[in-house]
Each structure stands twice: as C-alpha cells, then as structure tokens.
C-alpha cells in the first residue's frame, strides 16, 4: 500500500506522507500543504481532521471499540474504580497498590475548598443551572491558586494542581446541588473514598452519619469510568485548544465544561430524561415520537441517539443498559420511563430511517435513568458527566502541554464582502 498521497494541481505534483497509528488507522500529513501549494483544507466540524497524535484513548467507531491506554472499557467498567482509571489516564499505566493509595490520599486531602467559594455560590439566584455555577467556580479556582497561572511549572507542581482540581471538582459539584435545594453545604470527610465522599456531600445531613449504599457507589464508579475519556470530542478539543494558548488548567477545564453543557454533547443526558418524561405525559406512544424524529419539518430529534464516531453501537451504551437493569432491580425501583426507553430503542433499531443513518443509542440514553434511580436530579446530570470526564480532559491537557503542541489556530475560507470603501454615517443611504 502506498505510504504517500499525490496531489495534482495544474501541471504540478506534490506528495504528502501517510502516517499510520497503532491500530493501523491512517492519516495524510498535510503540514506542508499550505506552504507548498497555497491551499488549505476545508472540513466543517472537523469530521475528517485529526487535530493531534494522542496515546490516551482509542476508539473504533465501526467496531464499537473503546480503550483507555489500551485497556478495553468493558474490563475497566467491570473491575476498576474511578480513581484507578483516573490514574491510568493521567499517567499511562495502571497503578501499583501503593501508587493507588498515594494517589487516593493526595486527592482526598485536597477536597476542602476555600470558604469564600461559599460566598460565590450563595450569590447565585435560585433556579440557576448547576453547569453555569460549576463552570464559573472552576474558572475562579485560578484566583485562589495564582501559581497555576505560571505556564512552565515543575512536574510536581503541575501534579499538585491536577490532584487539587480532581479533588475540588467533587466538592464544588455537590455544593451546586446543595445550593439549588437550599440545604447547608456538607464538608468533605477524609474517611470516605472519592465516590462515597461525593455522595455524602450530595445526600448527607449534618445531623446524622452518612452510610453510602454499596450498590450506589458501584453504579456511580461505573458511570464515571464510562465517561472518563472519549478522545477528541467537542469538550476535550475545547480544553486542548484553550490550553494550547498556555491558559491555566482551571480556565481550560472551565471552557470544556461550557462545551459539554450543550444538548448535542453532554447536555443530552438531561435532554433524554426530559424527552422520556414528555413522552410519558403524552400517553407513552413511542411510535409518535419516532415519527416526529423522522419528520424533516419537525426540529425534534431522538435525544440519546446518534453519535459522530460510533456508527454500529456505542460500547458504553451496552454496558450502561445492563447496569441500568441491575441498579433498578437491586434498589427495587420500577421506573416507567425505562419501559418507554426500551420501546423507543426497539422501534428505532428496526426502523429504516435510523438503520440507514446508523443511529444507535449513545452513552446518554440510559445513564439518566441510573442517575435518577440513585437520587440525582435531572439538571445535575451534565454535572455528573463533567465529574466523570475531568480526568480525561486533564490527561489530554497534560499530553498536549508535555508534547509542546503549538497554539491551536484553524484557518478559514473567507466568503464575505471584498474590500469596500467606508462611508461616514451621515452620507449613507436609507
Ligand atoms: N434523531 C433523529 N435524526 C437524527 C438524529 C437523532 N438523534 N441524529 C442524527 N439524525 C439524522 C440527521 O438529521 C441526519 O439526517 P439526514 O442525513 O437525513 O440529514 C443524519 O441523521 C446524520 O446526522 P448528523 O447530525 O449529520 O450527524 P452528526 O455526526 O453531525 O451528529 C449527533 C451527531 C450530534 C450526536 C446527533 O446524532 C444528535 O444530535 N443526536 C442527539 C443528541 C445526542 O444524543 N447527543 C449526545 C451525543 S453523545 C455525547 O456527546 C456524549
């Protein structure tokens, strides 16, 4: 097979090398294209553009494969914990027992946030969406740790910041919920592991000892693992591009939270539950909503369906569907929207429109039902996604900085006016 491609431009020929990844995926290296030919490539929404070389996550969208650092997602979701997976993503290898304990301790000791953070939270009006609060609070952490503004810091210093951010994200995420329901904030407690500590800060009360339910801890570990990284998606690309200007890590991650918020990305998990609720209220007719989703004059889309990369199935959705049944059974919950979800899935999977377009349930289709079962309110779902995605964002940020990637700066094809003369306001027509 040829290891270069040739471009014929008029009478001239240019050759561009083909690079091959670990799994034999192939890319044309066009780094010299513009210098040599004056051309740029145009690829709206980067559907065919590799923005970087990365050693963190591998996805094969056609085969439904997802691996973190080479380990299949199915094995990690079954046997690992969110903290272990975070270590794996950040440092490239599974930790020894000692390394994992040190990592856990380093994080758990940093979960407390500055008291002034409470003042910010208190100032938001009631009914504020927790993603906005999370985004701005994470950005504001840079004010408390001005060291993070120095672009070239020691490895130890950067590591401390990373552990601090993972630790404080759980506290801030839980406090956005406490703020929303008007309950007093629960301070972190070092005796709990990361996931139990988060649950305690969400659902604990000052007057009684919080005892985490192992079924809930297990389910949450699994959900966070499944969301932990997904290579160059919208929010991760945002984190990398913001970080490429050497903006600090808090600003970079806050930008990623903003990108995740949209309903076409992480916000889909909230949109799925709202859609399922609306279908239930409307009599539970799945068929009617399938027809709406297919109607090009109707803006309605089947939320939780379709994916830019997975065109066969989303491996995370498969794991979540099984976990969803297990969690509801073990907690003894009968949720009618689960039946609607299953009906929608069955109908869509045998419908020509969805089959032709390779639209399958994605990770968000069933995750909201588990979140609901464990007591997490709908508008906190995307916050949960952000909590899960954090180690992925940071690992990608770290990789980008360690490999000294230049500042991200796409080109464009200008389609506006050609040059024209400025006319002072009094002399303009109309
Ligand atoms: N319902 C109905 N039709 C759909 C859906 C859907 N959920 N998703 C895609 N389509 C149709 C489009 O209308 C289009 O049809 P056409 O070819 O006749 O015009 C075709 O399928 C291709 O869709 P695109 O939007 O071009 O696909 P793209 O890769 O750009 O978008 C996306 C992927 C954004 C995920 C899309 O499928 C979608 O909007 N899904 C619903 C939102 C959602 O669940 N997002 C979560 C994604 S997973 C995540 O971020 C964690």
Coordinates of C-alpha atoms and ligand atoms in Angstrom, one line a residue:
X1 CA 0.0 0.0 0.0
X2 CA 1.3 3.5 -0.9
X3 CA 2.8 5.4 2.0
X4 CA 2.1 8.8 0.5
X5 CA -0.6 10.5 -1.5
X6 CA 0.0 12.7 -4.5
X7 CA -1.8 15.9 -5.2
X8 CA -2.1 17.0 -8.8
X9 CA -2.6 20.8 -9.0
X10 CA -2.5 22.0 -12.6
X11 CA 0.8 20.7 -14.0
X12 CA 2.4 20.3 -10.6
X13 CA 2.6 17.3 -8.3
X14 CA 3.0 17.3 -4.6
X15 CA 3.5 14.3 -2.3
X16 CA 2.2 14.0 1.3
X17 CA 3.2 11.2 3.6
X18 CA 0.7 8.8 5.1
X19 CA 1.1 8.2 8.9
X20 CA -0.1 5.0 10.5
X21 CA -1.4 4.7 14.1
X22 CA -1.0 1.8 16.5
X23 CA -4.3 0.2 15.2
X24 CA -3.4 0.8 11.5
X25 CA -5.6 3.9 11.2
X26 CA -4.1 6.1 8.5
X27 CA -3.8 9.8 8.1
X28 CA -2.4 12.1 5.4
X29 CA 0.1 14.5 6.9
X30 CA -0.6 17.9 5.2
X31 CA 1.6 20.0 7.5
X32 CA 3.4 21.4 4.4
X33 CA 0.3 21.8 2.2
X34 CA -0.2 25.5 2.5
X35 CA 3.4 26.4 2.3
X36 CA 3.9 24.3 -0.9
X37 CA 0.6 24.9 -2.7
X38 CA -1.2 27.9 -1.0
X39 CA -4.1 25.6 -0.4
X40 CA -5.8 25.0 2.9
X41 CA -8.2 22.1 3.6
X42 CA -11.9 22.8 4.4
X43 CA -13.5 20.3 6.8
X44 CA -16.6 21.7 8.5
X45 CA -16.9 20.3 12.1
X46 CA -13.6 18.5 11.7
X47 CA -15.3 15.4 10.5
X48 CA -12.2 14.1 8.8
X49 CA -9.5 16.1 10.5
X50 CA -7.1 14.7 13.1
X51 CA -6.1 17.5 15.4
X52 CA -3.4 15.7 17.3
X53 CA -1.5 12.5 17.8
X54 CA -2.6 11.0 21.1
X55 CA -1.7 7.9 23.2
X56 CA -4.6 8.1 25.6
X57 CA -7.8 6.7 24.2
X58 CA -8.6 4.5 21.1
X59 CA -12.0 4.4 19.5
X60 CA -13.0 2.3 16.5
X61 CA -16.5 3.7 15.7
X62 CA -17.3 1.0 13.2
X63 CA -16.4 -1.9 15.5
X64 CA -17.7 -0.3 18.7
X65 CA -14.3 -0.4 20.4
X66 CA -13.3 2.0 23.2
X67 CA -10.0 1.5 25.1
X68 CA -8.2 3.7 27.7
X69 CA -4.4 3.4 27.4
X70 CA -5.1 0.0 25.6
X71 CA -7.4 -1.4 28.2
X72 CA -11.0 -2.3 27.0
X73 CA -13.7 -0.2 28.5
X74 CA -15.7 -3.4 29.3
X75 CA -12.9 -4.7 31.6
X76 CA -12.3 -1.3 33.3
X77 CA -16.1 -0.8 33.9
X78 CA -16.4 -4.3 35.4
X79 CA -13.3 -4.4 37.6
X80 CA -11.8 -1.0 38.2
X81 CA -12.7 2.2 40.2
X82 CA -12.9 5.7 39.0
X83 CA -9.8 6.7 40.9
X84 CA -7.8 3.9 39.4
X85 CA -9.0 4.8 35.9
X86 CA -8.1 8.5 36.5
X87 CA -4.6 7.4 37.4
X88 CA -4.4 5.3 34.3
X89 CA -5.5 8.1 32.0
X90 CA -3.2 10.7 33.7
X91 CA 0.0 8.6 34.0
X92 CA -0.4 6.0 31.2
X93 CA -0.2 2.8 33.4
X94 CA -2.3 1.1 35.9
X95 CA -1.0 2.0 39.4
X96 CA 0.5 -0.5 41.9
X97 CA -1.4 -0.8 45.2
X98 CA 1.0 1.7 46.8
X99 CA 0.7 4.2 44.0
X100 CA -3.1 4.0 44.0
X101 CA -3.2 4.6 47.8
X102 CA -0.9 7.6 47.5
X103 CA -3.0 9.0 44.6
X104 CA -6.2 8.5 46.6
X105 CA -4.7 10.1 49.6
X106 CA -3.3 13.0 47.6
X107 CA -6.7 13.7 46.2
X108 CA -8.8 13.1 49.3
X109 CA -6.6 15.5 51.3
X110 CA -7.3 18.3 48.8
X111 CA -11.1 18.1 48.7
X112 CA -11.7 21.1 51.0
X113 CA -12.4 24.4 49.2
X114 CA -11.7 28.0 50.3
X115 CA -14.6 29.3 52.5
X116 CA -15.0 32.2 50.1
X117 CA -16.3 29.8 47.4
X118 CA -19.4 29.5 49.6
X119 CA -19.9 33.3 49.1
X120 CA -19.9 32.9 45.3
X121 CA -22.4 30.0 45.5
X122 CA -24.7 31.9 47.8
X123 CA -24.8 34.9 45.4
X124 CA -26.4 33.0 42.5
X125 CA -30.2 33.4 42.2
X126 CA -32.4 30.4 42.8
X127 CA -33.1 28.1 39.9
X128 CA -29.6 28.7 38.4
X129 CA -28.4 25.8 36.2
X130 CA -25.6 24.0 38.1
X131 CA -23.5 23.8 35.0
X132 CA -23.1 27.5 34.9
X133 CA -22.2 27.6 38.5
X134 CA -19.7 24.7 38.1
X135 CA -18.1 26.4 35.1
X136 CA -17.5 29.7 36.8
X137 CA -16.5 28.3 40.1
X138 CA -13.9 26.0 38.5
X139 CA -12.5 29.0 36.5
X140 CA -12.4 31.1 39.7
X141 CA -10.1 28.5 41.4
X142 CA -7.2 30.1 39.5
X143 CA -7.7 33.2 41.8
X144 CA -7.1 31.0 44.8
X145 CA -4.1 29.3 43.3
X146 CA -2.2 32.0 41.4
X147 CA 0.7 29.6 41.0
X148 CA -1.4 27.9 38.3
X149 CA -1.0 31.0 36.1
X150 CA 2.7 30.4 35.6
X151 CA 2.9 28.5 32.2
X152 CA 6.1 26.4 32.8
X153 CA 6.0 24.9 36.3
X154 CA 7.7 21.8 37.7
X155 CA 6.1 18.4 37.1
X156 CA 5.4 18.1 40.9
X157 CA 3.7 21.5 40.9
X158 CA 1.5 20.6 37.9
X159 CA 0.7 17.3 39.5
X160 CA -0.4 19.0 42.7
X161 CA -2.7 21.3 40.7
X162 CA -4.2 18.3 38.9
X163 CA -4.9 16.4 42.1
X164 CA -6.4 19.6 43.6
X165 CA -8.7 20.1 40.6
X166 CA -10.0 16.5 40.7
X167 CA -10.5 16.8 44.5
X168 CA -12.3 20.1 44.5
X169 CA -14.4 19.4 41.5
X170 CA -16.4 16.8 43.5
X171 CA -16.9 19.2 46.4
X172 CA -18.0 22.1 44.1
X173 CA -20.2 19.8 42.1
X174 CA -22.0 18.5 45.2
X175 CA -22.3 22.0 46.6
X176 CA -24.0 23.3 43.4
X177 CA -26.7 20.8 44.3
X178 CA -26.9 21.8 48.0
X179 CA -27.2 25.4 46.9
X180 CA -30.0 24.6 44.5
X181 CA -32.1 22.8 47.2
X182 CA -31.2 25.4 49.9
X183 CA -29.5 22.9 52.2
X184 CA -26.3 23.6 54.2
X185 CA -23.1 22.6 52.4
X186 CA -21.6 19.3 53.7
X187 CA -17.8 19.5 54.2
X188 CA -15.7 16.7 52.7
X189 CA -14.6 14.0 55.1
X190 CA -11.3 12.2 54.5
X191 CA -12.6 8.9 55.8
X192 CA -14.6 8.3 52.6
X193 CA -13.3 7.3 49.2
X194 CA -13.8 9.8 46.3
X195 CA -17.1 8.5 45.1
X196 CA -18.6 7.9 48.6
X197 CA -17.3 11.4 49.7
X198 CA -19.1 12.9 46.7
X199 CA -22.4 11.1 47.6
X200 CA -22.0 12.1 51.2
X201 CA -21.7 15.8 50.2
X202 CA -24.7 15.4 47.9
X203 CA -27.1 13.4 50.2
X204 CA -25.6 13.6 53.7
X205 CA -27.0 15.8 56.5
X206 CA -25.1 17.4 59.3
X207 CA -27.2 15.7 62.0
X208 CA -26.5 12.1 61.0
X209 CA -23.7 9.8 59.9
X210 CA -23.8 9.1 56.1
X211 CA -23.5 5.5 55.2
X212 CA -23.0 5.0 51.5
X213 CA -25.0 2.3 49.8
X214 CA -22.5 -0.1 48.0
X215 CA -25.0 -0.5 45.1
X216 CA -25.0 3.2 44.5
X217 CA -21.2 3.6 45.0
X218 CA -20.7 0.7 42.5
X219 CA -23.1 2.2 39.9
X220 CA -21.5 5.7 40.2
X221 CA -18.0 4.3 39.8
X222 CA -19.1 2.6 36.7
X223 CA -20.8 5.6 35.2
X224 CA -17.8 7.9 35.9
X225 CA -15.4 5.3 34.4
X226 CA -17.6 5.1 31.2
X227 CA -17.4 8.9 30.9
X228 CA -13.8 9.4 31.8
X229 CA -12.4 10.0 28.3
X230 CA -13.5 9.9 24.7
X231 CA -10.5 11.2 22.7
X232 CA -11.0 14.4 20.6
X233 CA -14.7 15.2 21.2
X234 CA -16.2 18.7 21.4
X235 CA -15.3 19.5 25.0
X236 CA -11.9 17.8 25.0
X237 CA -10.9 19.6 21.9
X238 CA -12.0 22.8 23.6
X239 CA -9.8 22.0 26.6
X240 CA -6.9 21.3 24.4
X241 CA -7.3 24.4 22.2
X242 CA -7.7 26.7 25.2
X243 CA -4.8 25.1 26.9
X244 CA -2.7 25.4 23.8
X245 CA -2.6 29.2 24.4
X246 CA -0.9 28.3 27.8
X247 CA -4.1 29.4 29.6
X248 CA -4.1 27.8 33.1
X249 CA -5.7 24.4 33.7
X250 CA -8.7 25.8 35.6
X251 CA -9.6 28.1 32.6
X252 CA -9.0 25.3 30.2
X253 CA -11.3 22.9 32.1
X254 CA -13.9 25.6 32.7
X255 CA -14.1 26.1 28.9
X256 CA -14.5 22.3 28.5
X257 CA -17.4 22.4 31.0
X258 CA -19.0 25.1 28.8
X259 CA -18.7 22.9 25.7
X260 CA -20.1 19.9 27.5
X261 CA -23.2 21.8 28.6
X262 CA -24.8 21.8 25.1
X263 CA -27.6 19.4 24.4
X264 CA -25.8 17.9 21.4
X265 CA -23.0 16.9 23.7
X266 CA -23.1 16.2 27.5
X267 CA -26.4 18.1 27.9
X268 CA -28.0 15.2 26.1
X269 CA -28.4 13.1 29.3
X270 CA -30.7 15.8 30.8
X271 CA -32.5 16.1 27.4
X272 CA -33.1 12.4 27.2
X273 CA -34.9 12.2 30.6
X274 CA -36.9 15.3 29.7
X275 CA -37.9 13.7 26.4
X276 CA -38.8 10.4 28.1
X277 CA -40.9 12.3 30.7
X278 CA -42.6 14.3 27.9
X279 CA -43.5 11.1 26.1
X280 CA -44.9 9.5 29.3
X281 CA -47.0 12.6 30.0
X282 CA -48.3 12.4 26.4
X283 CA -49.6 8.9 26.8
X284 CA -46.4 6.9 26.3
X285 CA -46.7 6.5 22.5
X286 CA -43.1 5.8 21.4
X287 CA -44.2 5.4 17.7
X288 CA -45.4 9.0 17.6
X289 CA -42.1 10.4 18.7
X290 CA -40.2 8.2 16.3
X291 CA -42.3 9.7 13.5
X292 CA -41.5 13.2 14.8
X293 CA -37.8 12.5 14.8
X294 CA -38.0 11.3 11.2
X295 CA -40.0 14.3 10.0
X296 CA -37.6 16.8 8.5
X297 CA -40.1 19.7 9.1
X298 CA -40.1 18.9 12.8
X299 CA -37.0 20.1 14.8
X300 CA -37.4 17.2 17.3
X301 CA -34.5 14.7 17.5
X302 CA -34.5 11.5 19.4
X303 CA -32.1 12.6 22.2
X304 CA -29.6 9.9 23.2
X305 CA -29.5 8.6 19.7
X306 CA -26.7 9.0 17.1
X307 CA -23.0 9.7 17.5
X308 CA -20.4 11.4 15.4
X309 CA -18.0 8.4 15.8
X310 CA -20.0 5.3 16.7
X311 CA -21.8 4.0 13.6
X312 CA -22.7 0.5 14.8
X313 CA -23.2 0.7 18.5
X314 CA -21.8 2.7 21.5
X315 CA -20.0 0.2 23.7
X316 CA -20.7 2.4 26.7
X317 CA -24.4 2.3 26.0
X318 CA -24.3 -1.5 26.0
X319 CA -22.7 -1.6 29.5
X320 CA -25.0 1.1 30.8
X321 CA -28.1 -0.7 29.6
X322 CA -27.2 -3.8 31.6
X323 CA -26.1 -1.7 34.6
X324 CA -29.4 0.2 34.5
X325 CA -31.4 -3.0 34.8
X326 CA -29.2 -4.2 37.6
X327 CA -29.3 -1.0 39.6
X328 CA -33.1 -0.6 39.3
X329 CA -33.5 -4.3 40.4
X330 CA -31.1 -4.1 43.3
X331 CA -32.7 -0.8 44.6
X332 CA -36.2 -2.2 44.0
X333 CA -37.2 0.7 41.7
X334 CA -39.8 0.4 39.0
X335 CA -39.3 3.4 36.7
X336 CA -42.0 3.6 33.9
X337 CA -39.7 5.7 31.7
X338 CA -37.3 2.7 31.4
X339 CA -40.1 0.9 29.6
X340 CA -40.5 3.9 27.3
X341 CA -36.8 4.0 26.7
X342 CA -36.7 0.3 25.8
X343 CA -39.7 0.7 23.4
X344 CA -38.0 3.7 21.7
X345 CA -34.8 1.8 21.3
X346 CA -36.5 -1.4 19.9
X347 CA -38.6 0.6 17.5
X348 CA -35.8 2.8 16.3
X349 CA -33.4 -0.1 15.8
X350 CA -35.7 -1.7 13.3
X351 CA -36.8 1.5 11.6
X352 CA -35.3 2.2 8.1
X353 CA -34.6 5.9 8.9
X354 CA -32.4 5.1 11.9
X355 CA -30.9 1.9 10.3
X356 CA -29.9 3.8 7.2
X357 CA -28.3 6.6 9.1
X358 CA -26.6 4.3 11.6
X359 CA -28.3 5.9 14.6
X360 CA -27.9 3.9 17.8
X361 CA -28.4 4.7 21.4
X362 CA -25.4 6.5 22.8
X363 CA -24.0 6.7 26.3
X364 CA -26.5 9.2 27.4
X365 CA -29.6 7.2 26.5
X366 CA -29.6 5.1 29.7
X367 CA -27.3 7.0 32.0
X368 CA -30.0 9.4 33.1
X369 CA -32.2 6.6 34.3
X370 CA -29.5 5.3 36.6
X371 CA -28.8 8.9 37.9
X372 CA -32.5 9.2 38.6
X373 CA -32.5 5.9 40.4
X374 CA -29.7 7.0 42.7
X375 CA -31.4 10.3 43.5
X376 CA -29.6 12.7 41.3
X377 CA -31.9 15.4 40.0
X378 CA -32.1 15.9 36.2
X379 CA -30.3 19.3 36.0
X380 CA -27.3 17.7 37.7
X381 CA -26.9 15.0 35.1
X382 CA -24.5 17.1 33.0
X383 CA -22.5 18.0 36.1
X384 CA -22.1 14.2 36.7
X385 CA -20.8 13.9 33.2
X386 CA -18.3 16.7 33.8
X387 CA -17.1 15.0 37.0
X388 CA -16.6 11.8 35.0
X389 CA -14.9 13.5 32.1
X390 CA -12.5 15.5 34.2
X391 CA -9.6 13.1 34.3
X392 CA -9.9 12.7 30.5
X393 CA -9.8 16.5 30.0
X394 CA -6.8 16.8 32.3
X395 CA -4.9 13.9 30.7
X396 CA -5.4 15.4 27.3
X397 CA -4.4 18.9 28.5
X398 CA -1.3 17.3 30.1
X399 CA -0.4 15.4 27.0
X400 CA -0.8 18.5 24.8
X401 CA 1.5 20.6 27.1
X402 CA 4.1 17.8 27.6
X403 CA 4.4 17.4 23.8
X404 CA 4.8 21.2 23.4
X405 CA 2.0 21.4 20.9
X406 CA 1.8 24.9 19.2
X407 CA -1.2 27.2 19.8
X408 CA -4.4 25.8 18.0
X409 CA -5.4 28.1 15.2
X410 CA -7.6 26.8 12.4
X411 CA -7.8 28.6 9.0
X412 CA -11.0 29.6 7.1
X413 CA -12.4 30.2 3.7
X414 CA -13.5 33.8 3.6
X415 CA -16.9 34.3 1.9
X416 CA -17.7 37.8 3.0
X417 CA -17.6 41.1 1.0
X418 CA -14.5 42.0 -1.0
X419 CA -12.8 45.3 0.1
X420 CA -15.1 48.3 0.1
X421 CA -14.8 52.0 1.0
X422 CA -16.0 53.3 4.4
X423 CA -18.9 55.8 4.1
X424 CA -19.5 58.2 7.1
X425 CA -22.9 57.6 8.7
X426 CA -24.5 60.9 7.5
X427 CA -23.7 60.1 3.9
X428 CA -25.1 56.6 3.9
X429 CA -28.3 55.8 2.0
X430 CA -31.5 54.8 3.9
Ligands
LIG1 N1 -32.8 11.9 15.8 C1 -33.2 11.9 14.5 N2 -32.4 12.1 13.5 C2 -31.1 12.2 13.7 C3 -30.5 12.1 15.0 C4 -31.5 11.9 16.1 N3 -31.0 11.9 17.3 N4 -29.2 12.2 15.0 C5 -28.9 12.3 13.6 N5 -30.0 12.3 12.9 C6 -30.1 12.4 11.4 C7 -29.8 13.8 10.9 O1 -31.0 14.5 10.8 C8 -29.1 13.5 9.6 O2 -30.2 13.1 8.7 P1 -30.0 13.5 7.1 O3 -28.8 12.8 6.6 O4 -31.3 13.0 6.5 O5 -29.9 15.0 7.1 C9 -28.3 12.2 9.9 O6 -29.0 11.5 10.9 C10 -26.9 12.5 10.3 O7 -26.9 13.4 11.4 P2 -25.8 14.5 11.7 O8 -26.4 15.5 12.6 O9 -25.2 14.9 10.4 O10 -24.7 13.6 12.5 P3 -23.6 14.2 13.4 O11 -22.5 13.2 13.4 O12 -23.2 15.6 12.9 O13 -24.2 14.4 14.8 C11 -25.1 14.0 17.0 C12 -24.1 13.5 15.9 C13 -24.8 15.5 17.3 C14 -24.7 13.2 18.2 C15 -26.5 13.7 16.5 O14 -26.7 12.4 16.2 C16 -27.5 14.2 17.6 O15 -27.9 15.4 17.5 N6 -28.0 13.3 18.5 C17 -28.9 13.7 19.5 C18 -28.2 14.4 20.6 C19 -27.4 13.4 21.5 O16 -27.8 12.4 21.9 N7 -26.1 13.8 21.7 C20 -25.2 13.1 22.6 C21 -24.0 12.5 21.8 S1 -23.0 11.5 22.8 C22 -22.1 12.5 23.7 O17 -21.8 13.7 23.4 C23 -21.7 12.0 25.0

